[in-house]
Amino acid sequence: MKRLHLIILSSAFVAMVSCQSHKVESTIGSSPEVEARVERILSQMTLAEKIGQMNQVSAGGDVTNYAEALRKGQIGSILNEVDPEKINEYQRICIEESRLGIPLLVARDIIHGFHTIFPIPLGLAASFDPDLVEQGARTAALEGSAQGIRWTFSPMLDIARDPRWGRMAEGSGEDTFLDTKMAEAMVRGYQGASIDTTSMAACIKHFVGYGAAEGGRDYNSTNLTERQLRNIYLPPFEAAVKSGAMTLMTSFNDNDGVPSTGNIFIVKDILREEWGFDGLVVTDWNSMGEMINHGFGTDKKDVAKKALEAGVDMDMMTFGYLSHLEELVRNGSVKEAALDQAVRNILRVKIMLGLFEHPYVNAEAGKTVQYAPEHLETALKSAEESAILLKNDGILPLNEEGIRSILVTGPMADAPHDQLGTWAFDGQKEHTVTPLKALQERFPGKVTFIPALSSSRERKTRFDDVVAAARRADVVLAFLGEEAILSGEAHSLADLNLKGSQSELLEALKLAGKPVVATIMAGRPLTIERDLPNCDAILYSFHPGTMGGPALVNLITGDVNPSGKTPVTFLRTVGQVPLYYSHTMTGRPYNGETLLDDIPPEAGQTSLGNTSYYLDYGAYPLFPFGFGLSYTSFDYSRISLDKDVYDEGDCLEISLTLSNTGKYDGTEVVQVYVRDMVGSLTRPVKELKHFERVYLKAGESRDLRISIPVSELAFYGLDGIKKVEPGEFRIWVAGDSASGEPLSFTVE
Ligand code: BGC
């Protein structure tokens, strides 16, 4: 692996030299003026003041708790304070009462909205709409910055292929390309087109591989090879760095035995040297200290030294730098120059955010920005686009005229806190519009509400009331899933079926004989195979946020046509983990062989086909990546490429006609997948290389042209160098990852 790394470094070096002789640019957009200012401040700082800048603490309670430390310059950043008055007071102490007047960087986990809560990031990814996601992040930045928060610990770019991992909710799912597009969009949104007082510095996290936790148990070890890192897990981070992300967070996990916070190879060699990142690197919460638990360091002094050597600038809540760096510098164990570099990275961000000029906010004015009507509007649209129609026997959209009574049931129908999802600290449930509330408004006097289960986990054997009510209703709308607490950090699950007696509730409702529409709110793709026969339609909305209720009502009634697509493979059973669309091909691909129930009694060891599958569940998922229905239907025709043979510098020019062949106007997410047929390494059977949302009126057809640079087909091959390997490729243009007929082309 060392060899692979060296080759990459040397090729990067060659590229730098041959391109031009000018200085490598700042990835965060710094200028000579900013750098001069950084140096001016740095030159005035004592060792203790430098170490203070590298220390981040969590606010708690009274401002006076930290006043003395702030005066002494012992704190560079505070997280978890959202009260603008207190933030102003913290800043005032720093500016007016500390020796150098360096402002604080105030941080918060604003993950999918500050007060106005958007769908969880996994839901946002289902929209396949980076522009809208950017608008959502901008909204979050407007609300956060108005209250003095200028740094958010988002976006989370961890590729996740195991839905047991609770933090799948916080990312964009399983795919590198989709994750990359969402990463770029969120960085643009948080930081704005140019940095000003409404910018929140983005923090790309968790660097790196955290989503590949063994067994889906949070914080667990990962064992990703350098090739997997470079081809699958690192690209979203690299793209976000290129988009100007100002900060990055190291992850909790150890990969191949090295905890990220002390990983010289990923932080120093790849992030700093290869990518030239000159932003701020912060640890995750106590991830420096936890290197002791990992058995990677003896004590706080030891791990502080290791983190600094890896290139980590700021310590979140270990206090390892604060307590030990001075001694380490004085006894010569670490060089002051290493500290200087870290402090430069911190000051650069503070200067660029304009904190020195604008440390304070107008607390009163800031309040009026929260939940602004246009913010709620963006949240509504995001929730509409995030919902995926997984099944529809024709009951949706509801024929409103024929409906006199609606039974609303299920634990998520009126769960204003839980529909906000994980990491929604500041979204107040009083502002949430639940499906029940939205339905009562839309259908006054026609809605009967019987929750049937008080929580997703309640167990019950009889559903007499709700079944009797279902018999009297024209349609049953069941809102099921999992509460916010069942996903997110440290909330992994080993069983992904609907919890409690939710499946039994659906079964009972089905027997009542009325159409049943299930809406599932969850932080991950649950295994809902057994529930499909018991409902006539299923909308999967993940946790949809503040405006989830009206969004779902708009979808159910057909005011809005569903357009979301699965950002992650939906499994039939948890035993299929990991199952993702862009796997490599085995030497014995599944070929539709015999399943358990069909095995004849006399079958011998070798009579079943000897291919790669499960005897009991086959080889396929419940719903593939990129899948989602609409109330209309789309037809792809006349798909062609402009050439058969391409050079590396070319673009693939794809033409096709997309037709809306159904009765409703609607949006299709057109997806392009490519397979590199033969490589120096086995290649994924399909990789997403392009997507776009196309809106067509009922009956409308449109000719589309899609352009994909051949350079997009490059990967790190056997020789460790990123390039396009010549040979044959296949390409699919379709509405999901399992459809379409391939075309072939060659790269010479
Ligand atoms: C999480 C991070 C988060 C940090 C600060 C940690 O526990 O892993 O994602 O940003 O806390 O709240």
mmCIF file of C-alpha atoms in Angstrom, residues 63-224:
data_model
loop_
_atom_site.group_PDB
_atom_site.id
_atom_site.type_symbol
_atom_site.label_atom_id
_atom_site.label_comp_id
_atom_site.label_asym_id
_atom_site.label_seq_id
_atom_site.Cartn_x
_atom_site.Cartn_y
_atom_site.Cartn_z
ATOM 1 C CA VAL A 63 -21.529 32.406 30.094
ATOM 2 C CA THR A 64 -19.520 33.177 33.212
ATOM 3 C CA ASN A 65 -18.407 29.513 33.337
ATOM 4 C CA TYR A 66 -16.058 30.189 30.479
ATOM 5 C CA ALA A 67 -15.434 33.910 30.920
ATOM 6 C CA GLU A 68 -12.050 33.512 32.554
ATOM 7 C CA ALA A 69 -10.809 30.984 29.998
ATOM 8 C CA LEU A 70 -11.986 33.258 27.178
ATOM 9 C CA ARG A 71 -10.170 36.232 28.673
ATOM 10 C CA LYS A 72 -6.985 34.178 28.834
ATOM 11 C CA GLY A 73 -7.396 33.131 25.207
ATOM 12 C CA GLN A 74 -7.787 29.455 26.106
ATOM 13 C CA ILE A 75 -10.762 28.736 23.835
ATOM 14 C CA GLY A 76 -10.813 29.039 20.060
ATOM 15 C CA SER A 77 -14.287 27.702 19.430
ATOM 16 C CA ILE A 78 -17.507 26.900 21.238
ATOM 17 C CA LEU A 79 -20.118 24.431 20.128
ATOM 18 C CA ASN A 80 -23.683 23.970 21.223
ATOM 19 C CA GLU A 81 -24.619 27.521 22.148
ATOM 20 C CA VAL A 82 -27.590 28.786 20.155
ATOM 21 C CA ASP A 83 -28.764 31.729 22.222
ATOM 22 C CA PRO A 84 -27.696 34.836 20.269
ATOM 23 C CA GLU A 85 -27.480 36.967 23.420
ATOM 24 C CA LYS A 86 -25.061 34.532 24.999
ATOM 25 C CA ILE A 87 -23.105 34.200 21.774
ATOM 26 C CA ASN A 88 -22.751 37.983 21.641
ATOM 27 C CA GLU A 89 -21.539 38.010 25.214
ATOM 28 C CA TYR A 90 -18.973 35.286 24.510
ATOM 29 C CA GLN A 91 -17.744 37.303 21.554
ATOM 30 C CA ARG A 92 -17.634 40.493 23.569
ATOM 31 C CA ILE A 93 -15.413 38.896 26.193
ATOM 32 C CA CYS A 94 -13.051 37.619 23.480
ATOM 33 C CA ILE A 95 -12.944 40.885 21.552
ATOM 34 C CA GLU A 96 -12.839 43.342 24.441
ATOM 35 C CA GLU A 97 -11.258 41.446 27.292
ATOM 36 C CA SER A 98 -8.731 39.034 25.772
ATOM 37 C CA ARG A 99 -5.263 40.272 24.911
ATOM 38 C CA LEU A 100 -5.485 39.844 21.139
ATOM 39 C CA GLY A 101 -9.232 40.195 20.633
ATOM 40 C CA ILE A 102 -9.587 37.083 18.471
ATOM 41 C CA PRO A 103 -13.264 36.226 17.966
ATOM 42 C CA LEU A 104 -14.747 32.816 18.646
ATOM 43 C CA LEU A 105 -15.895 30.380 16.036
ATOM 44 C CA VAL A 106 -19.344 29.299 17.203
ATOM 45 C CA ALA A 107 -20.421 25.874 15.979
ATOM 46 C CA ARG A 108 -23.538 23.741 15.976
ATOM 47 C CA ASP A 109 -24.712 20.529 14.359
ATOM 48 C CA ILE A 110 -27.116 22.089 11.878
ATOM 49 C CA ILE A 111 -27.543 18.943 9.862
ATOM 50 C CA HIS A 112 -30.821 19.323 7.961
ATOM 51 C CA GLY A 113 -32.035 22.726 8.930
ATOM 52 C CA PHE A 114 -31.667 24.927 12.015
ATOM 53 C CA HIS A 115 -35.176 25.843 13.113
ATOM 54 C CA THR A 116 -36.956 25.052 9.870
ATOM 55 C CA ILE A 117 -36.202 21.357 9.609
ATOM 56 C CA PHE A 118 -35.749 19.731 6.228
ATOM 57 C CA PRO A 119 -35.984 16.009 5.506
ATOM 58 C CA ILE A 120 -33.084 14.010 6.923
ATOM 59 C CA PRO A 121 -30.115 14.013 4.518
ATOM 60 C CA LEU A 122 -30.964 10.489 3.325
ATOM 61 C CA GLY A 123 -34.387 11.823 2.338
ATOM 62 C CA LEU A 124 -32.847 14.848 0.665
ATOM 63 C CA ALA A 125 -30.666 12.504 -1.368
ATOM 64 C CA ALA A 126 -33.830 10.727 -2.562
ATOM 65 C CA SER A 127 -34.805 13.946 -4.317
ATOM 66 C CA PHE A 128 -31.810 13.637 -6.650
ATOM 67 C CA ASP A 129 -32.100 17.423 -6.726
ATOM 68 C CA PRO A 130 -28.799 19.098 -5.769
ATOM 69 C CA ASP A 131 -30.186 22.564 -6.552
ATOM 70 C CA LEU A 132 -32.972 22.163 -4.040
ATOM 71 C CA VAL A 133 -30.588 20.654 -1.502
ATOM 72 C CA GLU A 134 -28.332 23.680 -1.957
ATOM 73 C CA GLN A 135 -31.300 25.947 -1.341
ATOM 74 C CA GLY A 136 -32.060 24.007 1.841
ATOM 75 C CA ALA A 137 -28.496 24.376 3.088
ATOM 76 C CA ARG A 138 -28.612 28.097 2.255
ATOM 77 C CA THR A 139 -31.808 28.371 4.283
ATOM 78 C CA ALA A 140 -30.128 26.647 7.210
ATOM 79 C CA ALA A 141 -27.192 29.051 6.928
ATOM 80 C CA LEU A 142 -29.488 32.079 6.903
ATOM 81 C CA GLU A 143 -31.230 30.898 10.054
ATOM 82 C CA GLY A 144 -28.042 29.750 11.828
ATOM 83 C CA SER A 145 -25.876 32.748 10.995
ATOM 84 C CA ALA A 146 -28.657 35.133 12.021
ATOM 85 C CA GLN A 147 -28.237 33.781 15.551
ATOM 86 C CA GLY A 148 -24.440 33.885 15.535
ATOM 87 C CA ILE A 149 -23.661 30.324 14.430
ATOM 88 C CA ARG A 150 -21.005 30.478 11.750
ATOM 89 C CA TRP A 151 -19.891 26.869 11.602
ATOM 90 C CA THR A 152 -22.002 23.770 11.037
ATOM 91 C CA PHE A 153 -20.819 20.190 11.375
ATOM 92 C CA SER A 154 -22.358 19.205 8.070
ATOM 93 C CA PRO A 155 -22.452 17.705 5.459
ATOM 94 C CA MET A 156 -21.839 14.128 6.499
ATOM 95 C CA LEU A 157 -20.332 12.429 3.467
ATOM 96 C CA ASP A 158 -20.051 8.883 4.772
ATOM 97 C CA ILE A 159 -21.057 6.349 2.161
ATOM 98 C CA ALA A 160 -23.319 3.868 3.962
ATOM 99 C CA ARG A 161 -24.158 0.433 2.663
ATOM 100 C CA ASP A 162 -25.473 -1.073 5.849
ATOM 101 C CA PRO A 163 -28.878 0.186 7.020
ATOM 102 C CA ARG A 164 -28.296 -1.235 10.459
ATOM 103 C CA TRP A 165 -25.962 1.723 10.973
ATOM 104 C CA GLY A 166 -28.148 4.417 12.509
ATOM 105 C CA ARG A 167 -26.187 7.245 10.930
ATOM 106 C CA MET A 168 -27.190 6.214 7.436
ATOM 107 C CA ALA A 169 -29.941 8.782 8.115
ATOM 108 C CA GLU A 170 -27.384 11.613 8.127
ATOM 109 C CA GLY A 171 -25.784 10.938 4.765
ATOM 110 C CA SER A 172 -26.703 10.559 1.111
ATOM 111 C CA GLY A 173 -26.788 6.769 1.021
ATOM 112 C CA GLU A 174 -24.718 4.180 -0.763
ATOM 113 C CA ASP A 175 -23.496 5.832 -3.919
ATOM 114 C CA THR A 176 -20.301 7.801 -4.470
ATOM 115 C CA PHE A 177 -21.593 9.906 -7.364
ATOM 116 C CA LEU A 178 -24.869 10.896 -5.693
ATOM 117 C CA ASP A 179 -23.026 11.619 -2.446
ATOM 118 C CA THR A 180 -20.543 13.771 -4.346
ATOM 119 C CA LYS A 181 -23.258 15.884 -5.954
ATOM 120 C CA MET A 182 -25.022 16.349 -2.633
ATOM 121 C CA ALA A 183 -21.692 17.223 -0.957
ATOM 122 C CA GLU A 184 -20.972 19.968 -3.461
ATOM 123 C CA ALA A 185 -24.503 21.325 -3.178
ATOM 124 C CA MET A 186 -24.461 21.483 0.603
ATOM 125 C CA VAL A 187 -21.060 23.148 0.751
ATOM 126 C CA ARG A 188 -22.272 25.782 -1.722
ATOM 127 C CA GLY A 189 -25.461 26.264 0.239
ATOM 128 C CA TYR A 190 -23.913 26.603 3.692
ATOM 129 C CA GLN A 191 -21.082 28.846 2.627
ATOM 130 C CA GLY A 192 -22.936 30.811 -0.059
ATOM 131 C CA ALA A 193 -21.742 31.916 -3.476
ATOM 132 C CA SER A 194 -19.168 34.079 -1.753
ATOM 133 C CA ILE A 195 -18.354 34.191 1.935
ATOM 134 C CA ASP A 196 -20.293 36.857 3.822
ATOM 135 C CA THR A 197 -22.001 37.271 7.177
ATOM 136 C CA THR A 198 -24.679 34.757 6.206
ATOM 137 C CA SER A 199 -22.100 32.050 5.536
ATOM 138 C CA MET A 200 -21.715 29.091 7.816
ATOM 139 C CA ALA A 201 -18.444 27.244 7.284
ATOM 140 C CA ALA A 202 -19.231 23.703 6.183
ATOM 141 C CA CYS A 203 -17.536 20.819 7.981
ATOM 142 C CA ILE A 204 -17.221 17.733 5.836
ATOM 143 C CA LYS A 205 -17.245 14.638 7.985
ATOM 144 C CA HIS A 206 -16.374 12.024 9.124
ATOM 145 C CA PHE A 207 -12.980 11.589 7.542
ATOM 146 C CA VAL A 208 -12.998 8.755 6.609
ATOM 147 C CA GLY A 209 -14.745 5.448 6.138
ATOM 148 C CA TYR A 210 -16.901 5.812 9.267
ATOM 149 C CA GLY A 211 -19.997 4.562 7.401
ATOM 150 C CA ALA A 212 -18.389 1.192 6.788
ATOM 151 C CA ALA A 213 -18.515 0.270 10.494
ATOM 152 C CA GLU A 214 -18.298 -3.505 10.804
ATOM 153 C CA GLY A 215 -21.699 -5.033 11.465
ATOM 154 C CA GLY A 216 -23.325 -1.621 11.170
ATOM 155 C CA ARG A 217 -22.525 -0.972 14.841
ATOM 156 C CA ASP A 218 -21.720 2.679 15.316
ATOM 157 C CA TYR A 219 -18.118 3.565 16.117
ATOM 158 C CA ASN A 220 -16.934 0.135 15.055
ATOM 159 C CA SER A 221 -13.706 -0.571 13.208
ATOM 160 C CA THR A 222 -13.515 -0.395 9.443
ATOM 161 C CA ASN A 223 -11.208 -2.330 7.180
ATOM 162 C CA LEU A 224 -11.273 -0.514 3.887
#
